[in-house]
Amino acid sequence: NAGVTQTPKFRVLKTGQSMTLLCAQDMNHEYMYWYRQDPGMGLRLIHYSVGEGTTAKGEVPDGYNVSRLKKQNFLLGLESAAPSQTSVYFCASQDRRVGTGELFFGEGSRLTVL
Amino acid sequence: DAKTTQPPSMDCAEGRAANLPCNHSTISGNEYVYWYRQIHSQGPQYIIHGLKNNETNEMASLIITEDRKSSTLILPHATLRDTAVYYCIVAGNTPLVFGKGTRLSVIA
């Protein structure tokens, strides 16, 4: 059981480049989330999904797109990266069938945009 | 807009109980109190959650006041490995919103 796996773990981009972060979970969870964390700050919600084929905006969705084509995967895309998107990105999954359900987080993906 | 208020930092001596406070005066009836922690730069880790009753598990105890406007997370015997940022979150059927939390330093 790998839990929540994020790839890549590190990436350096130039301004204007595009990339996709992949989050995969093997726990059959319905809910998945993408957060970003800037230095000295808490986590801020970018987008989330309550099931396959559904997505919703969080607190800071601008500049990002997401897709949930398969239940186990949640992709976060940056179409035209900006230095302000330099951050650590965390993915989480949650089983809401068991009451409120705890969030399981990945190890994070560290992105630098030059 | 933050739903919770936590002190930015606290110290605790190793082996002592760590009591982390959280104010959530605008909590609604269907909202739970959650606690997570983040050790260094790892992904946050679930600790405990509760609605109105006190809760205890192998990691910690959660004490919620009768009016539910505040709560305290108790780590009964803090160790150096408990040094982390602790987040108190109030949420119902909505995604969890993380504030800045309390940075707990356990001192030998």
PDB file of C-alpha atoms in Angstrom:
ATOM      1  CA  ASN A   1       0.000   0.000   0.000  1.00  0.00           C
ATOM      2  CA  ALA A   2       1.743   3.125  -1.241  1.00  0.00           C
ATOM      3  CA  GLY A   3      -0.940   5.567  -0.016  1.00  0.00           C
ATOM      4  CA  VAL A   4      -0.666   8.893  -1.851  1.00  0.00           C
ATOM      5  CA  THR A   5       2.163   9.269  -4.355  1.00  0.00           C
ATOM      6  CA  GLN A   6       3.148  12.526  -6.045  1.00  0.00           C
ATOM      7  CA  THR A   7       5.329  12.864  -9.119  1.00  0.00           C
ATOM      8  CA  PRO A   8       7.631  14.567  -9.740  1.00  0.00           C
ATOM      9  CA  LYS A   9       9.062  15.402  -6.310  1.00  0.00           C
ATOM     10  CA  PHE A  10      11.209  18.239  -7.628  1.00  0.00           C
ATOM     11  CA  ARG A  11      10.984  20.357 -10.769  1.00  0.00           C
ATOM     12  CA  VAL A  12      12.512  23.574 -12.053  1.00  0.00           C
ATOM     13  CA  LEU A  13      10.649  25.459 -14.775  1.00  0.00           C
ATOM     14  CA  LYS A  14      11.240  28.605 -16.746  1.00  0.00           C
ATOM     15  CA  THR A  15       8.557  31.282 -16.842  1.00  0.00           C
ATOM     16  CA  GLY A  16       5.951  30.417 -19.445  1.00  0.00           C
ATOM     17  CA  GLN A  17       6.624  26.679 -19.511  1.00  0.00           C
ATOM     18  CA  SER A  18       3.885  24.194 -18.780  1.00  0.00           C
ATOM     19  CA  MET A  19       3.874  21.083 -16.654  1.00  0.00           C
ATOM     20  CA  THR A  20       1.605  18.579 -14.935  1.00  0.00           C
ATOM     21  CA  LEU A  21       1.834  17.220 -11.412  1.00  0.00           C
ATOM     22  CA  LEU A  22       0.415  13.754 -10.889  1.00  0.00           C
ATOM     23  CA  CYS A  23      -1.195  12.514  -7.710  1.00  0.00           C
ATOM     24  CA  ALA A  24      -2.055   8.840  -7.394  1.00  0.00           C
ATOM     25  CA  GLN A  25      -3.800   7.086  -4.514  1.00  0.00           C
ATOM     26  CA  ASP A  26      -4.397   3.374  -4.033  1.00  0.00           C
ATOM     27  CA  MET A  27      -6.963   3.596  -1.216  1.00  0.00           C
ATOM     28  CA  ASN A  28     -10.077   3.906  -3.413  1.00  0.00           C
ATOM     29  CA  HIS A  29     -10.844   7.319  -1.925  1.00  0.00           C
ATOM     30  CA  GLU A  30     -13.529   9.473  -3.508  1.00  0.00           C
ATOM     31  CA  TYR A  31     -12.178  12.862  -2.501  1.00  0.00           C
ATOM     32  CA  MET A  32      -8.869  14.316  -3.640  1.00  0.00           C
ATOM     33  CA  TYR A  33      -7.276  17.717  -3.075  1.00  0.00           C
ATOM     34  CA  TRP A  34      -4.402  19.890  -4.274  1.00  0.00           C
ATOM     35  CA  TYR A  35      -2.860  22.371  -1.826  1.00  0.00           C
ATOM     36  CA  ARG A  36       0.106  24.704  -2.120  1.00  0.00           C
ATOM     37  CA  GLN A  37       2.350  25.835   0.710  1.00  0.00           C
ATOM     38  CA  ASP A  38       4.590  28.888   0.554  1.00  0.00           C
ATOM     39  CA  PRO A  39       7.407  29.459   3.085  1.00  0.00           C
ATOM     40  CA  GLY A  40       6.105  30.222   6.574  1.00  0.00           C
ATOM     41  CA  MET A  41       2.513  29.823   5.481  1.00  0.00           C
ATOM     42  CA  GLY A  42      -0.204  27.268   5.970  1.00  0.00           C
ATOM     43  CA  LEU A  43      -1.610  25.187   3.152  1.00  0.00           C
ATOM     44  CA  ARG A  44      -3.949  26.850   0.674  1.00  0.00           C
ATOM     45  CA  LEU A  45      -6.472  24.831  -1.319  1.00  0.00           C
ATOM     46  CA  ILE A  46      -6.108  25.097  -5.106  1.00  0.00           C
ATOM     47  CA  HIS A  47      -8.667  22.648  -6.495  1.00  0.00           C
ATOM     48  CA  TYR A  48     -10.419  19.552  -5.279  1.00  0.00           C
ATOM     49  CA  SER A  49     -12.515  16.673  -6.547  1.00  0.00           C
ATOM     50  CA  VAL A  50     -15.366  14.776  -4.909  1.00  0.00           C
ATOM     51  CA  GLY A  51     -15.346  11.949  -7.412  1.00  0.00           C
ATOM     52  CA  GLU A  52     -14.233  10.728 -10.811  1.00  0.00           C
ATOM     53  CA  GLY A  53     -15.018  13.269 -13.506  1.00  0.00           C
ATOM     54  CA  THR A  54     -15.715  16.131 -11.071  1.00  0.00           C
ATOM     55  CA  THR A  55     -13.560  19.070  -9.994  1.00  0.00           C
ATOM     56  CA  ALA A  56     -14.124  22.267  -8.035  1.00  0.00           C
ATOM     57  CA  LYS A  57     -12.193  25.452  -7.281  1.00  0.00           C
ATOM     58  CA  GLY A  58     -10.569  26.112  -3.947  1.00  0.00           C
ATOM     59  CA  GLU A  59      -9.112  29.273  -2.435  1.00  0.00           C
ATOM     60  CA  VAL A  60      -6.403  29.955  -5.027  1.00  0.00           C
ATOM     61  CA  PRO A  61      -7.379  28.321  -8.357  1.00  0.00           C
ATOM     62  CA  ASP A  62      -6.079  30.942 -10.807  1.00  0.00           C
ATOM     63  CA  GLY A  63      -3.289  29.758 -13.070  1.00  0.00           C
ATOM     64  CA  TYR A  64      -4.029  26.073 -12.478  1.00  0.00           C
ATOM     65  CA  ASN A  65      -6.204  23.439 -14.099  1.00  0.00           C
ATOM     66  CA  VAL A  66      -7.072  19.966 -12.868  1.00  0.00           C
ATOM     67  CA  SER A  67      -8.525  16.736 -14.167  1.00  0.00           C
ATOM     68  CA  ARG A  68      -9.868  13.579 -12.526  1.00  0.00           C
ATOM     69  CA  LEU A  69     -10.363  11.149 -15.397  1.00  0.00           C
ATOM     70  CA  LYS A  70      -9.676   8.127 -13.207  1.00  0.00           C
ATOM     71  CA  LYS A  71     -10.695   7.752  -9.584  1.00  0.00           C
ATOM     72  CA  GLN A  72      -7.180   7.023  -8.427  1.00  0.00           C
ATOM     73  CA  ASN A  73      -5.499   9.971 -10.194  1.00  0.00           C
ATOM     74  CA  PHE A  74      -5.775  13.728  -9.768  1.00  0.00           C
ATOM     75  CA  LEU A  75      -3.683  15.881 -12.100  1.00  0.00           C
ATOM     76  CA  LEU A  76      -2.674  19.490 -11.509  1.00  0.00           C
ATOM     77  CA  GLY A  77      -1.596  21.476 -14.567  1.00  0.00           C
ATOM     78  CA  LEU A  78       0.220  24.753 -14.965  1.00  0.00           C
ATOM     79  CA  GLU A  79      -0.323  26.038 -18.499  1.00  0.00           C
ATOM     80  CA  SER A  80       2.078  28.989 -18.307  1.00  0.00           C
ATOM     81  CA  ALA A  81       4.200  28.905 -15.177  1.00  0.00           C
ATOM     82  CA  ALA A  82       4.952  32.137 -13.302  1.00  0.00           C
ATOM     83  CA  PRO A  83       7.503  32.809 -10.528  1.00  0.00           C
ATOM     84  CA  SER A  84       4.565  33.332  -8.133  1.00  0.00           C
ATOM     85  CA  GLN A  85       3.793  29.633  -8.539  1.00  0.00           C
ATOM     86  CA  THR A  86       7.057  28.648  -6.924  1.00  0.00           C
ATOM     87  CA  SER A  87       5.842  26.590  -3.999  1.00  0.00           C
ATOM     88  CA  VAL A  88       5.517  23.157  -2.460  1.00  0.00           C
ATOM     89  CA  TYR A  89       2.443  21.341  -3.723  1.00  0.00           C
ATOM     90  CA  PHE A  90       0.689  18.730  -1.622  1.00  0.00           C
ATOM     91  CA  CYS A  91      -1.928  16.282  -2.767  1.00  0.00           C
ATOM     92  CA  ALA A  92      -4.327  14.609  -0.354  1.00  0.00           C
ATOM     93  CA  SER A  93      -7.070  12.014  -0.543  1.00  0.00           C
ATOM     94  CA  GLN A  94      -9.974  11.317   1.765  1.00  0.00           C
ATOM     95  CA  ASP A  95     -12.563   8.592   2.289  1.00  0.00           C
ATOM     96  CA  ARG A  96     -15.760  10.477   3.097  1.00  0.00           C
ATOM     97  CA  ARG A  97     -17.754   7.264   3.275  1.00  0.00           C
ATOM     98  CA  VAL A  98     -16.462   6.778   6.799  1.00  0.00           C
ATOM     99  CA  GLY A  99     -17.904   9.882   8.421  1.00  0.00           C
ATOM    100  CA  THR A 100     -15.659  12.873   8.082  1.00  0.00           C
ATOM    101  CA  GLY A 101     -12.607  10.823   7.170  1.00  0.00           C
ATOM    102  CA  GLU A 102      -9.008  11.861   7.669  1.00  0.00           C
ATOM    103  CA  LEU A 103      -6.887  13.380   4.918  1.00  0.00           C
ATOM    104  CA  PHE A 104      -3.915  11.363   3.709  1.00  0.00           C
ATOM    105  CA  PHE A 105      -1.172  13.538   2.236  1.00  0.00           C
ATOM    106  CA  GLY A 106       1.584  12.866  -0.229  1.00  0.00           C
ATOM    107  CA  GLU A 107       5.188  13.866   0.403  1.00  0.00           C
ATOM    108  CA  GLY A 108       4.954  17.038  -1.649  1.00  0.00           C
ATOM    109  CA  SER A 109       6.255  18.297  -4.989  1.00  0.00           C
ATOM    110  CA  ARG A 110       8.712  21.160  -4.861  1.00  0.00           C
ATOM    111  CA  LEU A 111       8.366  23.461  -7.859  1.00  0.00           C
ATOM    112  CA  THR A 112      10.639  26.379  -8.694  1.00  0.00           C
ATOM    113  CA  VAL A 113       9.766  28.763 -11.511  1.00  0.00           C
ATOM    114  CA  LEU A 114      12.633  30.941 -12.704  1.00  0.00           C
TER     115      LEU A 114
ATOM    116  CA  ASP B   1     -11.239  34.458   6.761  1.00  0.00           C
ATOM    117  CA  ALA B   2      -9.787  32.333   9.530  1.00  0.00           C
ATOM    118  CA  LYS B   3     -12.232  30.269  11.549  1.00  0.00           C
ATOM    119  CA  THR B   4      -9.647  29.459  14.202  1.00  0.00           C
ATOM    120  CA  THR B   5      -7.105  31.361  16.250  1.00  0.00           C
ATOM    121  CA  GLN B   6      -3.930  29.709  17.510  1.00  0.00           C
ATOM    122  CA  PRO B   7      -0.791  31.084  19.166  1.00  0.00           C
ATOM    123  CA  PRO B   8       2.042  31.267  16.628  1.00  0.00           C
ATOM    124  CA  SER B   9       4.512  29.352  18.773  1.00  0.00           C
ATOM    125  CA  MET B  10       4.900  27.397  22.009  1.00  0.00           C
ATOM    126  CA  ASP B  11       7.666  25.587  23.847  1.00  0.00           C
ATOM    127  CA  CYS B  12       7.340  22.419  25.885  1.00  0.00           C
ATOM    128  CA  ALA B  13       9.855  20.468  27.946  1.00  0.00           C
ATOM    129  CA  GLU B  14      10.465  16.911  26.850  1.00  0.00           C
ATOM    130  CA  GLY B  15       8.403  14.451  28.868  1.00  0.00           C
ATOM    131  CA  ARG B  16       5.859  17.057  29.894  1.00  0.00           C
ATOM    132  CA  ALA B  17       2.351  17.413  28.553  1.00  0.00           C
ATOM    133  CA  ALA B  18       1.950  19.837  25.663  1.00  0.00           C
ATOM    134  CA  ASN B  19      -1.336  21.732  25.718  1.00  0.00           C
ATOM    135  CA  LEU B  20      -2.114  23.509  22.465  1.00  0.00           C
ATOM    136  CA  PRO B  21      -5.093  25.904  22.559  1.00  0.00           C
ATOM    137  CA  CYS B  22      -7.422  26.846  19.740  1.00  0.00           C
ATOM    138  CA  ASN B  23     -10.239  29.388  19.652  1.00  0.00           C
ATOM    139  CA  HIS B  24     -13.142  28.844  17.260  1.00  0.00           C
ATOM    140  CA  SER B  25     -15.866  31.122  18.543  1.00  0.00           C
ATOM    141  CA  THR B  26     -17.886  31.101  15.291  1.00  0.00           C
ATOM    142  CA  ILE B  27     -18.110  27.320  14.977  1.00  0.00           C
ATOM    143  CA  SER B  28     -21.409  26.007  13.620  1.00  0.00           C
ATOM    144  CA  GLY B  29     -23.369  23.095  15.015  1.00  0.00           C
ATOM    145  CA  ASN B  30     -22.394  20.679  12.261  1.00  0.00           C
ATOM    146  CA  GLU B  31     -18.710  21.593  12.160  1.00  0.00           C
ATOM    147  CA  TYR B  32     -15.999  19.358  13.535  1.00  0.00           C
ATOM    148  CA  VAL B  33     -12.713  20.352  15.140  1.00  0.00           C
ATOM    149  CA  TYR B  34      -9.709  18.719  13.467  1.00  0.00           C
ATOM    150  CA  TRP B  35      -6.073  18.681  14.429  1.00  0.00           C
ATOM    151  CA  TYR B  36      -3.229  17.955  12.041  1.00  0.00           C
ATOM    152  CA  ARG B  37       0.500  18.407  12.380  1.00  0.00           C
ATOM    153  CA  GLN B  38       3.318  18.968   9.920  1.00  0.00           C
ATOM    154  CA  ILE B  39       6.790  17.829  10.792  1.00  0.00           C
ATOM    155  CA  HIS B  40       9.458  19.846   8.993  1.00  0.00           C
ATOM    156  CA  SER B  41       8.429  19.960   5.329  1.00  0.00           C
ATOM    157  CA  GLN B  42       6.542  16.686   5.176  1.00  0.00           C
ATOM    158  CA  GLY B  43       2.871  16.375   4.292  1.00  0.00           C
ATOM    159  CA  PRO B  44       0.499  17.095   7.198  1.00  0.00           C
ATOM    160  CA  GLN B  45      -0.475  14.180   9.407  1.00  0.00           C
ATOM    161  CA  TYR B  46      -3.903  13.631  10.934  1.00  0.00           C
ATOM    162  CA  ILE B  47      -3.966  13.603  14.736  1.00  0.00           C
ATOM    163  CA  ILE B  48      -7.548  13.632  15.985  1.00  0.00           C
ATOM    164  CA  HIS B  49     -10.960  15.192  15.480  1.00  0.00           C
ATOM    165  CA  GLY B  50     -14.166  15.697  17.464  1.00  0.00           C
ATOM    166  CA  LEU B  51     -17.612  17.227  17.362  1.00  0.00           C
ATOM    167  CA  LYS B  52     -18.540  18.013  20.956  1.00  0.00           C
ATOM    168  CA  ASN B  53     -17.295  15.177  23.146  1.00  0.00           C
ATOM    169  CA  ASN B  54     -13.723  14.840  24.303  1.00  0.00           C
ATOM    170  CA  GLU B  55     -11.729  12.389  22.250  1.00  0.00           C
ATOM    171  CA  THR B  56      -8.596  10.354  22.889  1.00  0.00           C
ATOM    172  CA  ASN B  57      -6.471   8.154  20.683  1.00  0.00           C
ATOM    173  CA  GLU B  58      -2.957   6.760  20.790  1.00  0.00           C
ATOM    174  CA  MET B  59      -1.458  10.096  19.786  1.00  0.00           C
ATOM    175  CA  ALA B  60      -3.362  12.738  21.716  1.00  0.00           C
ATOM    176  CA  SER B  61      -6.450  13.915  23.550  1.00  0.00           C
ATOM    177  CA  LEU B  62      -8.855  16.576  22.347  1.00  0.00           C
ATOM    178  CA  ILE B  63     -10.761  18.603  24.915  1.00  0.00           C
ATOM    179  CA  ILE B  64     -13.648  20.690  23.561  1.00  0.00           C
ATOM    180  CA  THR B  65     -15.376  23.208  25.817  1.00  0.00           C
ATOM    181  CA  GLU B  66     -19.074  22.786  26.454  1.00  0.00           C
ATOM    182  CA  ASP B  67     -19.956  25.832  24.339  1.00  0.00           C
ATOM    183  CA  ARG B  68     -17.607  24.475  21.611  1.00  0.00           C
ATOM    184  CA  LYS B  69     -15.960  27.861  21.197  1.00  0.00           C
ATOM    185  CA  SER B  70     -12.507  26.594  22.036  1.00  0.00           C
ATOM    186  CA  SER B  71     -10.536  23.387  22.299  1.00  0.00           C
ATOM    187  CA  THR B  72      -7.192  22.073  23.520  1.00  0.00           C
ATOM    188  CA  LEU B  73      -5.006  19.406  22.002  1.00  0.00           C
ATOM    189  CA  ILE B  74      -3.013  17.526  24.606  1.00  0.00           C
ATOM    190  CA  LEU B  75       0.119  15.521  23.862  1.00  0.00           C
ATOM    191  CA  PRO B  76       0.526  13.701  27.195  1.00  0.00           C
ATOM    192  CA  HIS B  77       4.275  13.098  27.146  1.00  0.00           C
ATOM    193  CA  ALA B  78       5.923  15.262  24.501  1.00  0.00           C
ATOM    194  CA  THR B  79       9.069  13.989  22.822  1.00  0.00           C
ATOM    195  CA  LEU B  80      11.552  15.726  20.540  1.00  0.00           C
ATOM    196  CA  ARG B  81       9.816  14.035  17.607  1.00  0.00           C
ATOM    197  CA  ASP B  82       6.643  15.987  18.424  1.00  0.00           C
ATOM    198  CA  THR B  83       8.335  19.227  17.331  1.00  0.00           C
ATOM    199  CA  ALA B  84       6.109  20.365  14.467  1.00  0.00           C
ATOM    200  CA  VAL B  85       3.507  22.878  13.323  1.00  0.00           C
ATOM    201  CA  TYR B  86       0.073  21.979  14.682  1.00  0.00           C
ATOM    202  CA  TYR B  87      -3.035  23.037  12.796  1.00  0.00           C
ATOM    203  CA  CYS B  88      -6.470  23.409  14.355  1.00  0.00           C
ATOM    204  CA  ILE B  89      -9.194  23.347  11.700  1.00  0.00           C
ATOM    205  CA  VAL B  90     -12.940  23.741  11.895  1.00  0.00           C
ATOM    206  CA  ALA B  91     -14.984  22.323   9.031  1.00  0.00           C
ATOM    207  CA  GLY B  92     -18.262  20.668   8.188  1.00  0.00           C
ATOM    208  CA  ASN B  93     -18.936  19.081   4.836  1.00  0.00           C
ATOM    209  CA  THR B  94     -16.368  21.304   3.131  1.00  0.00           C
ATOM    210  CA  PRO B  95     -12.678  21.008   2.313  1.00  0.00           C
ATOM    211  CA  LEU B  96     -10.300  21.638   5.176  1.00  0.00           C
ATOM    212  CA  VAL B  97      -8.737  25.111   5.276  1.00  0.00           C
ATOM    213  CA  PHE B  98      -5.336  25.267   6.968  1.00  0.00           C
ATOM    214  CA  GLY B  99      -4.228  28.415   8.779  1.00  0.00           C
ATOM    215  CA  LYS B 100      -0.681  29.121   9.980  1.00  0.00           C
ATOM    216  CA  GLY B 101      -0.949  26.848  13.006  1.00  0.00           C
ATOM    217  CA  THR B 102       1.164  26.750  16.161  1.00  0.00           C
ATOM    218  CA  ARG B 103       4.839  25.902  15.958  1.00  0.00           C
ATOM    219  CA  LEU B 104       5.540  23.606  18.914  1.00  0.00           C
ATOM    220  CA  SER B 105       9.161  23.230  19.955  1.00  0.00           C
ATOM    221  CA  VAL B 106       9.883  20.379  22.356  1.00  0.00           C
ATOM    222  CA  ILE B 107      13.026  21.132  24.309  1.00  0.00           C
ATOM    223  CA  ALA B 108      15.318  18.553  25.886  1.00  0.00           C
TER     224      ALA B 108
END
